[in-house]
């Protein structure tokens, strides 16, 4: 079946630094990638949608300069949290739609802690 | 715009009892509907989905859901709960792929008591 590999699973960084999260589709081409943020005991909030080779579309209220999304290939999308602050600490999950019918495949998530 | 409401943020059942997790949706177009399960610190696993066709959808692990257009509902059921079913469950709606966005409900924590 379709698999999305998300790395790292956990990361701790200092306030003011940047962190990159990668999502790779292992056995299919991810034409669209979605990035979600999830606070403890809460639902998933869509941050942005990216299509391969084009700029990401951000949801209202999401700072595009802070959360940089790159989808340069059909198998790789990255989310970079720039100048991270403690309030950016959260669980980030990617989801890919590809060329194998209508479905979404989720990565395993990244727990970001900014100290 | 689309939205999903999950009634009950926390549901507790005894092992072997019926599981019923409620989901109501709002959509301006015929929706695609999904149920996902999430274990702590993990991503989401698809339980089942409705796109078109038969309104009673069977999924993995004995779960099923019925799409009721008149009630705008897509409730998730399982006849007999197992301890391993304890997790967070999310209902989600999509706009048939027009944008591809999945909009999630608030989630329901299922507790299974021995």
PDB file of N, CA and C in Angstrom, chain B residues 1-105:
ATOM      1  N   UNK B   1     -18.639  26.050   2.082  1.00  0.00           N
ATOM      2  CA  UNK B   1     -17.645  25.612   3.058  1.00  0.00           C
ATOM      3  C   UNK B   1     -18.113  24.302   3.696  1.00  0.00           C
ATOM      4  N   UNK B   2     -17.162  23.546   4.101  1.00  0.00           N
ATOM      5  CA  UNK B   2     -17.479  22.259   4.707  1.00  0.00           C
ATOM      6  C   UNK B   2     -17.083  22.247   6.169  1.00  0.00           C
ATOM      7  N   UNK B   3     -17.791  21.455   6.946  1.00  0.00           N
ATOM      8  CA  UNK B   3     -17.448  21.319   8.354  1.00  0.00           C
ATOM      9  C   UNK B   3     -17.900  19.963   8.852  1.00  0.00           C
ATOM     10  N   UNK B   4     -17.316  19.578   9.967  1.00  0.00           N
ATOM     11  CA  UNK B   4     -17.635  18.291  10.576  1.00  0.00           C
ATOM     12  C   UNK B   4     -17.811  18.503  12.064  1.00  0.00           C
ATOM     13  N   UNK B   5     -18.843  17.909  12.615  1.00  0.00           N
ATOM     14  CA  UNK B   5     -19.078  17.959  14.051  1.00  0.00           C
ATOM     15  C   UNK B   5     -19.144  16.552  14.602  1.00  0.00           C
ATOM     16  N   UNK B   6     -18.301  16.282  15.560  1.00  0.00           N
ATOM     17  CA  UNK B   6     -18.342  14.995  16.238  1.00  0.00           C
ATOM     18  C   UNK B   6     -18.974  15.204  17.609  1.00  0.00           C
ATOM     19  N   UNK B   7     -20.068  14.548  17.820  1.00  0.00           N
ATOM     20  CA  UNK B   7     -20.793  14.700  19.074  1.00  0.00           C
ATOM     21  C   UNK B   7     -20.181  13.808  20.136  1.00  0.00           C
ATOM     22  N   UNK B   8     -19.710  14.429  21.190  1.00  0.00           N
ATOM     23  CA  UNK B   8     -19.073  13.673  22.255  1.00  0.00           C
ATOM     24  C   UNK B   8     -17.572  13.643  22.069  1.00  0.00           C
ATOM     25  N   UNK B   9     -16.862  14.375  22.888  1.00  0.00           N
ATOM     26  CA  UNK B   9     -15.409  14.381  22.785  1.00  0.00           C
ATOM     27  C   UNK B   9     -14.805  13.153  23.452  1.00  0.00           C
ATOM     28  N   UNK B  10     -15.607  12.515  24.284  1.00  0.00           N
ATOM     29  CA  UNK B  10     -15.121  11.341  25.018  1.00  0.00           C
ATOM     30  C   UNK B  10     -16.253  10.333  25.125  1.00  0.00           C
ATOM     31  N   UNK B  11     -15.971   9.113  24.678  1.00  0.00           N
ATOM     32  CA  UNK B  11     -16.940   8.029  24.772  1.00  0.00           C
ATOM     33  C   UNK B  11     -16.287   6.863  25.501  1.00  0.00           C
ATOM     34  N   UNK B  12     -16.998   6.324  26.466  1.00  0.00           N
ATOM     35  CA  UNK B  12     -16.488   5.202  27.238  1.00  0.00           C
ATOM     36  C   UNK B  12     -17.439   4.025  27.109  1.00  0.00           C
ATOM     37  N   UNK B  13     -16.890   2.869  26.772  1.00  0.00           N
ATOM     38  CA  UNK B  13     -17.696   1.661  26.650  1.00  0.00           C
ATOM     39  C   UNK B  13     -16.972   0.523  27.350  1.00  0.00           C
ATOM     40  N   UNK B  14     -17.703  -0.501  27.654  1.00  0.00           N
ATOM     41  CA  UNK B  14     -17.112  -1.705  28.222  1.00  0.00           C
ATOM     42  C   UNK B  14     -16.660  -2.623  27.101  1.00  0.00           C
ATOM     43  N   UNK B  15     -15.656  -3.397  27.392  1.00  0.00           N
ATOM     44  CA  UNK B  15     -15.184  -4.367  26.401  1.00  0.00           C
ATOM     45  C   UNK B  15     -16.331  -5.294  26.021  1.00  0.00           C
ATOM     46  N   UNK B  16     -16.525  -5.465  24.711  1.00  0.00           N
ATOM     47  CA  UNK B  16     -17.607  -6.291  24.218  1.00  0.00           C
ATOM     48  C   UNK B  16     -18.874  -5.534  23.901  1.00  0.00           C
ATOM     49  N   UNK B  17     -18.954  -4.287  24.323  1.00  0.00           N
ATOM     50  CA  UNK B  17     -20.153  -3.481  24.081  1.00  0.00           C
ATOM     51  C   UNK B  17     -20.094  -2.826  22.714  1.00  0.00           C
ATOM     52  N   UNK B  18     -21.250  -2.330  22.301  1.00  0.00           N
ATOM     53  CA  UNK B  18     -21.345  -1.627  21.026  1.00  0.00           C
ATOM     54  C   UNK B  18     -20.607  -0.296  21.104  1.00  0.00           C
ATOM     55  N   UNK B  19     -19.892   0.007  20.029  1.00  0.00           N
ATOM     56  CA  UNK B  19     -19.243   1.307  19.890  1.00  0.00           C
ATOM     57  C   UNK B  19     -20.043   2.138  18.899  1.00  0.00           C
ATOM     58  N   UNK B  20     -20.384   3.361  19.295  1.00  0.00           N
ATOM     59  CA  UNK B  20     -21.073   4.298  18.409  1.00  0.00           C
ATOM     60  C   UNK B  20     -20.424   5.655  18.558  1.00  0.00           C
ATOM     61  N   UNK B  21     -19.781   6.113  17.492  1.00  0.00           N
ATOM     62  CA  UNK B  21     -19.173   7.435  17.473  1.00  0.00           C
ATOM     63  C   UNK B  21     -19.911   8.258  16.425  1.00  0.00           C
ATOM     64  N   UNK B  22     -20.368   9.425  16.840  1.00  0.00           N
ATOM     65  CA  UNK B  22     -21.255  10.219  16.002  1.00  0.00           C
ATOM     66  C   UNK B  22     -20.518  11.289  15.204  1.00  0.00           C
ATOM     67  N   UNK B  23     -20.950  11.457  13.970  1.00  0.00           N
ATOM     68  CA  UNK B  23     -20.359  12.457  13.088  1.00  0.00           C
ATOM     69  C   UNK B  23     -21.456  13.053  12.220  1.00  0.00           C
ATOM     70  N   UNK B  24     -21.543  14.361  12.231  1.00  0.00           N
ATOM     71  CA  UNK B  24     -22.428  15.074  11.325  1.00  0.00           C
ATOM     72  C   UNK B  24     -21.599  16.048  10.494  1.00  0.00           C
ATOM     73  N   UNK B  25     -22.005  16.237   9.274  1.00  0.00           N
ATOM     74  CA  UNK B  25     -21.217  17.062   8.374  1.00  0.00           C
ATOM     75  C   UNK B  25     -22.076  18.135   7.738  1.00  0.00           C
ATOM     76  N   UNK B  26     -21.393  19.116   7.212  1.00  0.00           N
ATOM     77  CA  UNK B  26     -22.026  20.152   6.411  1.00  0.00           C
ATOM     78  C   UNK B  26     -21.201  20.315   5.154  1.00  0.00           C
ATOM     79  N   UNK B  27     -21.881  20.265   4.015  1.00  0.00           N
ATOM     80  CA  UNK B  27     -21.148  20.385   2.761  1.00  0.00           C
ATOM     81  C   UNK B  27     -22.054  20.937   1.683  1.00  0.00           C
ATOM     82  N   UNK B  28     -21.500  21.804   0.869  1.00  0.00           N
ATOM     83  CA  UNK B  28     -22.271  22.408  -0.210  1.00  0.00           C
ATOM     84  C   UNK B  28     -22.261  21.540  -1.468  1.00  0.00           C
ATOM     85  N   UNK B  29     -21.424  20.532  -1.467  1.00  0.00           N
ATOM     86  CA  UNK B  29     -21.379  19.573  -2.567  1.00  0.00           C
ATOM     87  C   UNK B  29     -21.478  18.177  -1.969  1.00  0.00           C
ATOM     88  N   UNK B  30     -21.886  17.196  -2.773  1.00  0.00           N
ATOM     89  CA  UNK B  30     -21.902  15.830  -2.229  1.00  0.00           C
ATOM     90  C   UNK B  30     -20.536  15.493  -1.643  1.00  0.00           C
ATOM     91  N   UNK B  31     -20.516  15.073  -0.414  1.00  0.00           N
ATOM     92  CA  UNK B  31     -19.221  14.919   0.258  1.00  0.00           C
ATOM     93  C   UNK B  31     -18.582  13.560   0.076  1.00  0.00           C
ATOM     94  N   UNK B  32     -17.293  13.542   0.253  1.00  0.00           N
ATOM     95  CA  UNK B  32     -16.582  12.302   0.534  1.00  0.00           C
ATOM     96  C   UNK B  32     -16.318  12.317   2.052  1.00  0.00           C
ATOM     97  N   UNK B  33     -16.554  11.200   2.698  1.00  0.00           N
ATOM     98  CA  UNK B  33     -16.467  11.153   4.162  1.00  0.00           C
ATOM     99  C   UNK B  33     -15.498  10.070   4.597  1.00  0.00           C
ATOM    100  N   UNK B  34     -14.822  10.340   5.671  1.00  0.00           N
ATOM    101  CA  UNK B  34     -13.757   9.453   6.138  1.00  0.00           C
ATOM    102  C   UNK B  34     -13.822   9.312   7.661  1.00  0.00           C
ATOM    103  N   UNK B  35     -13.374   8.174   8.136  1.00  0.00           N
ATOM    104  CA  UNK B  35     -13.077   7.984   9.546  1.00  0.00           C
ATOM    105  C   UNK B  35     -11.628   7.522   9.667  1.00  0.00           C
ATOM    106  N   UNK B  36     -10.920   8.189  10.594  1.00  0.00           N
ATOM    107  CA  UNK B  36      -9.538   7.840  10.869  1.00  0.00           C
ATOM    108  C   UNK B  36      -9.379   7.531  12.354  1.00  0.00           C
ATOM    109  N   UNK B  37      -8.373   6.715  12.648  1.00  0.00           N
ATOM    110  CA  UNK B  37      -8.013   6.431  14.032  1.00  0.00           C
ATOM    111  C   UNK B  37      -6.577   6.895  14.249  1.00  0.00           C
ATOM    112  N   UNK B  38      -6.342   7.436  15.442  1.00  0.00           N
ATOM    113  CA  UNK B  38      -4.995   7.905  15.775  1.00  0.00           C
ATOM    114  C   UNK B  38      -4.621   7.389  17.154  1.00  0.00           C
ATOM    115  N   UNK B  39      -3.465   6.716  17.206  1.00  0.00           N
ATOM    116  CA  UNK B  39      -2.904   6.289  18.477  1.00  0.00           C
ATOM    117  C   UNK B  39      -1.904   7.345  18.926  1.00  0.00           C
ATOM    118  N   UNK B  40      -1.596   7.408  20.222  1.00  0.00           N
ATOM    119  CA  UNK B  40      -0.733   8.479  20.739  1.00  0.00           C
ATOM    120  C   UNK B  40       0.565   8.636  19.965  1.00  0.00           C
ATOM    121  N   UNK B  41       0.850   9.868  19.621  1.00  0.00           N
ATOM    122  CA  UNK B  41       2.096  10.239  18.936  1.00  0.00           C
ATOM    123  C   UNK B  41       2.284   9.513  17.606  1.00  0.00           C
ATOM    124  N   UNK B  42       1.198   9.227  16.953  1.00  0.00           N
ATOM    125  CA  UNK B  42       1.268   8.583  15.649  1.00  0.00           C
ATOM    126  C   UNK B  42       0.430   9.346  14.636  1.00  0.00           C
ATOM    127  N   UNK B  43       0.616   9.009  13.387  1.00  0.00           N
ATOM    128  CA  UNK B  43      -0.204   9.596  12.345  1.00  0.00           C
ATOM    129  C   UNK B  43      -1.585   8.985  12.333  1.00  0.00           C
ATOM    130  N   UNK B  44      -2.292   9.220  11.253  1.00  0.00           N
ATOM    131  CA  UNK B  44      -3.664   8.747  11.148  1.00  0.00           C
ATOM    132  C   UNK B  44      -3.753   7.510  10.271  1.00  0.00           C
ATOM    133  N   UNK B  45      -4.604   6.599  10.681  1.00  0.00           N
ATOM    134  CA  UNK B  45      -4.849   5.394   9.908  1.00  0.00           C
ATOM    135  C   UNK B  45      -6.296   5.407   9.429  1.00  0.00           C
ATOM    136  N   UNK B  46      -6.486   5.157   8.159  1.00  0.00           N
ATOM    137  CA  UNK B  46      -7.831   5.165   7.600  1.00  0.00           C
ATOM    138  C   UNK B  46      -8.607   3.936   8.051  1.00  0.00           C
ATOM    139  N   UNK B  47      -9.790   4.173   8.619  1.00  0.00           N
ATOM    140  CA  UNK B  47     -10.678   3.070   8.977  1.00  0.00           C
ATOM    141  C   UNK B  47     -11.603   2.719   7.823  1.00  0.00           C
ATOM    142  N   UNK B  48     -12.182   3.743   7.222  1.00  0.00           N
ATOM    143  CA  UNK B  48     -13.104   3.538   6.114  1.00  0.00           C
ATOM    144  C   UNK B  48     -13.402   4.882   5.469  1.00  0.00           C
ATOM    145  N   UNK B  49     -13.998   4.790   4.285  1.00  0.00           N
ATOM    146  CA  UNK B  49     -14.372   6.016   3.586  1.00  0.00           C
ATOM    147  C   UNK B  49     -15.614   5.783   2.736  1.00  0.00           C
ATOM    148  N   UNK B  50     -16.352   6.842   2.546  1.00  0.00           N
ATOM    149  CA  UNK B  50     -17.490   6.836   1.639  1.00  0.00           C
ATOM    150  C   UNK B  50     -17.235   7.847   0.528  1.00  0.00           C
ATOM    151  N   UNK B  51     -17.371   7.381  -0.697  1.00  0.00           N
ATOM    152  CA  UNK B  51     -17.265   8.309  -1.822  1.00  0.00           C
ATOM    153  C   UNK B  51     -18.581   8.297  -2.587  1.00  0.00           C
ATOM    154  N   UNK B  52     -18.899   7.191  -3.201  1.00  0.00           N
ATOM    155  CA  UNK B  52     -20.184   7.052  -3.878  1.00  0.00           C
ATOM    156  C   UNK B  52     -20.646   5.614  -3.709  1.00  0.00           C
ATOM    157  N   UNK B  53     -21.880   5.349  -4.139  1.00  0.00           N
ATOM    158  CA  UNK B  53     -22.345   3.974  -4.117  1.00  0.00           C
ATOM    159  C   UNK B  53     -22.998   3.588  -2.808  1.00  0.00           C
ATOM    160  N   UNK B  54     -22.743   2.384  -2.386  1.00  0.00           N
ATOM    161  CA  UNK B  54     -23.387   1.838  -1.185  1.00  0.00           C
ATOM    162  C   UNK B  54     -23.154   2.737   0.012  1.00  0.00           C
ATOM    163  N   UNK B  55     -24.235   3.006   0.716  1.00  0.00           N
ATOM    164  CA  UNK B  55     -24.145   3.958   1.829  1.00  0.00           C
ATOM    165  C   UNK B  55     -23.635   3.318   3.114  1.00  0.00           C
ATOM    166  N   UNK B  56     -23.690   2.002   3.196  1.00  0.00           N
ATOM    167  CA  UNK B  56     -23.113   1.312   4.353  1.00  0.00           C
ATOM    168  C   UNK B  56     -21.711   0.873   3.969  1.00  0.00           C
ATOM    169  N   UNK B  57     -20.758   1.417   4.677  1.00  0.00           N
ATOM    170  CA  UNK B  57     -19.359   1.192   4.336  1.00  0.00           C
ATOM    171  C   UNK B  57     -18.697   0.356   5.425  1.00  0.00           C
ATOM    172  N   UNK B  58     -18.039  -0.690   5.017  1.00  0.00           N
ATOM    173  CA  UNK B  58     -17.317  -1.534   5.976  1.00  0.00           C
ATOM    174  C   UNK B  58     -15.838  -1.200   5.912  1.00  0.00           C
ATOM    175  N   UNK B  59     -15.215  -1.140   7.093  1.00  0.00           N
ATOM    176  CA  UNK B  59     -13.810  -0.800   7.144  1.00  0.00           C
ATOM    177  C   UNK B  59     -12.985  -1.873   7.823  1.00  0.00           C
ATOM    178  N   UNK B  60     -11.836  -1.456   8.274  1.00  0.00           N
ATOM    179  CA  UNK B  60     -10.945  -2.394   8.933  1.00  0.00           C
ATOM    180  C   UNK B  60     -11.319  -2.588  10.395  1.00  0.00           C
ATOM    181  N   UNK B  61     -10.816  -3.655  10.978  1.00  0.00           N
ATOM    182  CA  UNK B  61     -10.997  -3.921  12.413  1.00  0.00           C
ATOM    183  C   UNK B  61     -12.455  -4.018  12.848  1.00  0.00           C
ATOM    184  N   UNK B  62     -13.345  -4.367  11.944  1.00  0.00           N
ATOM    185  CA  UNK B  62     -14.742  -4.567  12.297  1.00  0.00           C
ATOM    186  C   UNK B  62     -15.593  -3.316  12.353  1.00  0.00           C
ATOM    187  N   UNK B  63     -15.034  -2.193  11.981  1.00  0.00           N
ATOM    188  CA  UNK B  63     -15.794  -0.945  11.984  1.00  0.00           C
ATOM    189  C   UNK B  63     -16.618  -0.791  10.712  1.00  0.00           C
ATOM    190  N   UNK B  64     -17.720  -0.099  10.839  1.00  0.00           N
ATOM    191  CA  UNK B  64     -18.518   0.275   9.683  1.00  0.00           C
ATOM    192  C   UNK B  64     -19.202   1.604   9.948  1.00  0.00           C
ATOM    193  N   UNK B  65     -19.640   2.240   8.875  1.00  0.00           N
ATOM    194  CA  UNK B  65     -20.321   3.528   8.997  1.00  0.00           C
ATOM    195  C   UNK B  65     -21.370   3.618   7.909  1.00  0.00           C
ATOM    196  N   UNK B  66     -22.422   4.366   8.194  1.00  0.00           N
ATOM    197  CA  UNK B  66     -23.498   4.521   7.227  1.00  0.00           C
ATOM    198  C   UNK B  66     -23.678   5.989   6.877  1.00  0.00           C
ATOM    199  N   UNK B  67     -23.641   6.265   5.589  1.00  0.00           N
ATOM    200  CA  UNK B  67     -23.878   7.613   5.098  1.00  0.00           C
ATOM    201  C   UNK B  67     -25.380   7.833   5.000  1.00  0.00           C
ATOM    202  N   UNK B  68     -25.868   8.824   5.746  1.00  0.00           N
ATOM    203  CA  UNK B  68     -27.285   9.163   5.700  1.00  0.00           C
ATOM    204  C   UNK B  68     -27.409  10.615   5.259  1.00  0.00           C
ATOM    205  N   UNK B  69     -27.727  10.776   3.997  1.00  0.00           N
ATOM    206  CA  UNK B  69     -27.785  12.126   3.444  1.00  0.00           C
ATOM    207  C   UNK B  69     -28.857  12.968   4.125  1.00  0.00           C
ATOM    208  N   UNK B  70     -30.006  12.362   4.382  1.00  0.00           N
ATOM    209  CA  UNK B  70     -31.117  13.115   4.967  1.00  0.00           C
ATOM    210  C   UNK B  70     -30.790  13.627   6.361  1.00  0.00           C
ATOM    211  N   UNK B  71     -29.896  12.921   7.038  1.00  0.00           N
ATOM    212  CA  UNK B  71     -29.511  13.318   8.393  1.00  0.00           C
ATOM    213  C   UNK B  71     -28.142  13.985   8.411  1.00  0.00           C
ATOM    214  N   UNK B  72     -27.527  14.109   7.270  1.00  0.00           N
ATOM    215  CA  UNK B  72     -26.143  14.609   7.137  1.00  0.00           C
ATOM    216  C   UNK B  72     -25.249  13.975   8.196  1.00  0.00           C
ATOM    217  N   UNK B  73     -25.330  12.658   8.273  1.00  0.00           N
ATOM    218  CA  UNK B  73     -24.558  11.951   9.291  1.00  0.00           C
ATOM    219  C   UNK B  73     -23.711  10.850   8.675  1.00  0.00           C
ATOM    220  N   UNK B  74     -22.707  10.467   9.426  1.00  0.00           N
ATOM    221  CA  UNK B  74     -21.803   9.378   9.016  1.00  0.00           C
ATOM    222  C   UNK B  74     -21.251   8.762  10.296  1.00  0.00           C
ATOM    223  N   UNK B  75     -22.130   8.152  11.051  1.00  0.00           N
ATOM    224  CA  UNK B  75     -21.753   7.600  12.359  1.00  0.00           C
ATOM    225  C   UNK B  75     -20.950   6.318  12.207  1.00  0.00           C
ATOM    226  N   UNK B  76     -19.997   6.138  13.085  1.00  0.00           N
ATOM    227  CA  UNK B  76     -19.105   4.971  13.077  1.00  0.00           C
ATOM    228  C   UNK B  76     -19.565   3.979  14.141  1.00  0.00           C
ATOM    229  N   UNK B  77     -19.648   2.707  13.784  1.00  0.00           N
ATOM    230  CA  UNK B  77     -20.066   1.695  14.744  1.00  0.00           C
ATOM    231  C   UNK B  77     -19.158   0.473  14.684  1.00  0.00           C
ATOM    232  N   UNK B  78     -19.169  -0.241  15.791  1.00  0.00           N
ATOM    233  CA  UNK B  78     -18.513  -1.545  15.874  1.00  0.00           C
ATOM    234  C   UNK B  78     -19.307  -2.361  16.868  1.00  0.00           C
ATOM    235  N   UNK B  79     -19.697  -3.574  16.508  1.00  0.00           N
ATOM    236  CA  UNK B  79     -20.591  -4.344  17.368  1.00  0.00           C
ATOM    237  C   UNK B  79     -20.013  -4.663  18.743  1.00  0.00           C
ATOM    238  N   UNK B  80     -18.709  -4.925  18.793  1.00  0.00           N
ATOM    239  CA  UNK B  80     -18.115  -5.391  20.041  1.00  0.00           C
ATOM    240  C   UNK B  80     -16.746  -4.750  20.225  1.00  0.00           C
ATOM    241  N   UNK B  81     -16.618  -3.929  21.247  1.00  0.00           N
ATOM    242  CA  UNK B  81     -15.366  -3.204  21.461  1.00  0.00           C
ATOM    243  C   UNK B  81     -14.275  -4.104  22.020  1.00  0.00           C
ATOM    244  N   UNK B  82     -13.056  -3.851  21.545  1.00  0.00           N
ATOM    245  CA  UNK B  82     -11.874  -4.507  22.091  1.00  0.00           C
ATOM    246  C   UNK B  82     -11.030  -3.474  22.806  1.00  0.00           C
ATOM    247  N   UNK B  83     -10.224  -3.936  23.722  1.00  0.00           N
ATOM    248  CA  UNK B  83      -9.343  -3.019  24.444  1.00  0.00           C
ATOM    249  C   UNK B  83      -8.453  -2.243  23.467  1.00  0.00           C
ATOM    250  N   UNK B  84      -8.054  -2.915  22.409  1.00  0.00           N
ATOM    251  CA  UNK B  84      -7.160  -2.289  21.436  1.00  0.00           C
ATOM    252  C   UNK B  84      -7.831  -1.180  20.625  1.00  0.00           C
ATOM    253  N   UNK B  85      -9.138  -1.043  20.765  1.00  0.00           N
ATOM    254  CA  UNK B  85      -9.848   0.024  20.043  1.00  0.00           C
ATOM    255  C   UNK B  85      -9.704   1.373  20.738  1.00  0.00           C
ATOM    256  N   UNK B  86      -9.185   1.384  21.945  1.00  0.00           N
ATOM    257  CA  UNK B  86      -9.014   2.647  22.671  1.00  0.00           C
ATOM    258  C   UNK B  86      -8.043   3.537  21.902  1.00  0.00           C
ATOM    259  N   UNK B  87      -8.529   4.695  21.492  1.00  0.00           N
ATOM    260  CA  UNK B  87      -7.732   5.599  20.649  1.00  0.00           C
ATOM    261  C   UNK B  87      -8.546   6.867  20.413  1.00  0.00           C
ATOM    262  N   UNK B  88      -7.978   7.726  19.579  1.00  0.00           N
ATOM    263  CA  UNK B  88      -8.671   8.944  19.157  1.00  0.00           C
ATOM    264  C   UNK B  88      -9.228   8.699  17.759  1.00  0.00           C
ATOM    265  N   UNK B  89     -10.474   9.098  17.553  1.00  0.00           N
ATOM    266  CA  UNK B  89     -11.121   8.868  16.259  1.00  0.00           C
ATOM    267  C   UNK B  89     -11.541  10.200  15.658  1.00  0.00           C
ATOM    268  N   UNK B  90     -11.248  10.336  14.382  1.00  0.00           N
ATOM    269  CA  UNK B  90     -11.569  11.571  13.683  1.00  0.00           C
ATOM    270  C   UNK B  90     -12.439  11.274  12.474  1.00  0.00           C
ATOM    271  N   UNK B  91     -13.492  12.067  12.350  1.00  0.00           N
ATOM    272  CA  UNK B  91     -14.311  12.067  11.159  1.00  0.00           C
ATOM    273  C   UNK B  91     -13.835  13.220  10.275  1.00  0.00           C
ATOM    274  N   UNK B  92     -13.839  13.027   8.973  1.00  0.00           N
ATOM    275  CA  UNK B  92     -13.356  14.070   8.074  1.00  0.00           C
ATOM    276  C   UNK B  92     -14.197  14.109   6.807  1.00  0.00           C
ATOM    277  N   UNK B  93     -14.262  15.290   6.218  1.00  0.00           N
ATOM    278  CA  UNK B  93     -15.027  15.475   4.988  1.00  0.00           C
ATOM    279  C   UNK B  93     -14.131  16.122   3.946  1.00  0.00           C
ATOM    280  N   UNK B  94     -14.352  15.736   2.700  1.00  0.00           N
ATOM    281  CA  UNK B  94     -13.615  16.333   1.592  1.00  0.00           C
ATOM    282  C   UNK B  94     -14.606  16.769   0.532  1.00  0.00           C
ATOM    283  N   UNK B  95     -14.189  17.736  -0.274  1.00  0.00           N
ATOM    284  CA  UNK B  95     -15.086  18.291  -1.292  1.00  0.00           C
ATOM    285  C   UNK B  95     -14.954  17.565  -2.618  1.00  0.00           C
ATOM    286  N   UNK B  96     -14.965  16.237  -2.568  1.00  0.00           N
ATOM    287  CA  UNK B  96     -14.889  15.419  -3.781  1.00  0.00           C
ATOM    288  C   UNK B  96     -13.633  15.682  -4.578  1.00  0.00           C
ATOM    289  N   UNK B  97     -12.622  16.187  -3.913  1.00  0.00           N
ATOM    290  CA  UNK B  97     -11.371  16.343  -4.625  1.00  0.00           C
ATOM    291  C   UNK B  97     -11.229  17.633  -5.379  1.00  0.00           C
ATOM    292  N   UNK B  98     -12.229  18.502  -5.284  1.00  0.00           N
ATOM    293  CA  UNK B  98     -12.105  19.781  -5.980  1.00  0.00           C
ATOM    294  C   UNK B  98     -10.891  20.561  -5.496  1.00  0.00           C
ATOM    295  N   UNK B  99     -10.714  20.611  -4.185  1.00  0.00           N
ATOM    296  CA  UNK B  99      -9.494  21.200  -3.649  1.00  0.00           C
ATOM    297  C   UNK B  99      -8.647  20.111  -3.008  1.00  0.00           C
ATOM    298  N   UNK B 100      -9.291  19.027  -2.678  1.00  0.00           N
ATOM    299  CA  UNK B 100      -8.600  17.936  -2.033  1.00  0.00           C
ATOM    300  C   UNK B 100      -8.458  18.092  -0.547  1.00  0.00           C
ATOM    301  N   UNK B 101      -8.955  19.185   0.000  1.00  0.00           N
ATOM    302  CA  UNK B 101      -8.781  19.404   1.434  1.00  0.00           C
ATOM    303  C   UNK B 101      -9.607  18.417   2.241  1.00  0.00           C
ATOM    304  N   UNK B 102      -8.990  17.930   3.294  1.00  0.00           N
ATOM    305  CA  UNK B 102      -9.700  17.142   4.284  1.00  0.00           C
ATOM    306  C   UNK B 102      -9.941  18.036   5.486  1.00  0.00           C
ATOM    307  N   UNK B 103     -11.208  18.175   5.865  1.00  0.00           N
ATOM    308  CA  UNK B 103     -11.548  18.956   7.043  1.00  0.00           C
ATOM    309  C   UNK B 103     -11.948  17.990   8.142  1.00  0.00           C
ATOM    310  N   UNK B 104     -11.326  18.125   9.292  1.00  0.00           N
ATOM    311  CA  UNK B 104     -11.517  17.164  10.368  1.00  0.00           C
ATOM    312  C   UNK B 104     -12.482  17.672  11.431  1.00  0.00           C
ATOM    313  N   UNK B 105     -13.159  16.729  12.046  1.00  0.00           N
ATOM    314  CA  UNK B 105     -13.922  17.028  13.231  1.00  0.00           C
ATOM    315  C   UNK B 105     -12.998  17.159  14.426  1.00  0.00           C
TER     316      UNK B 105
END
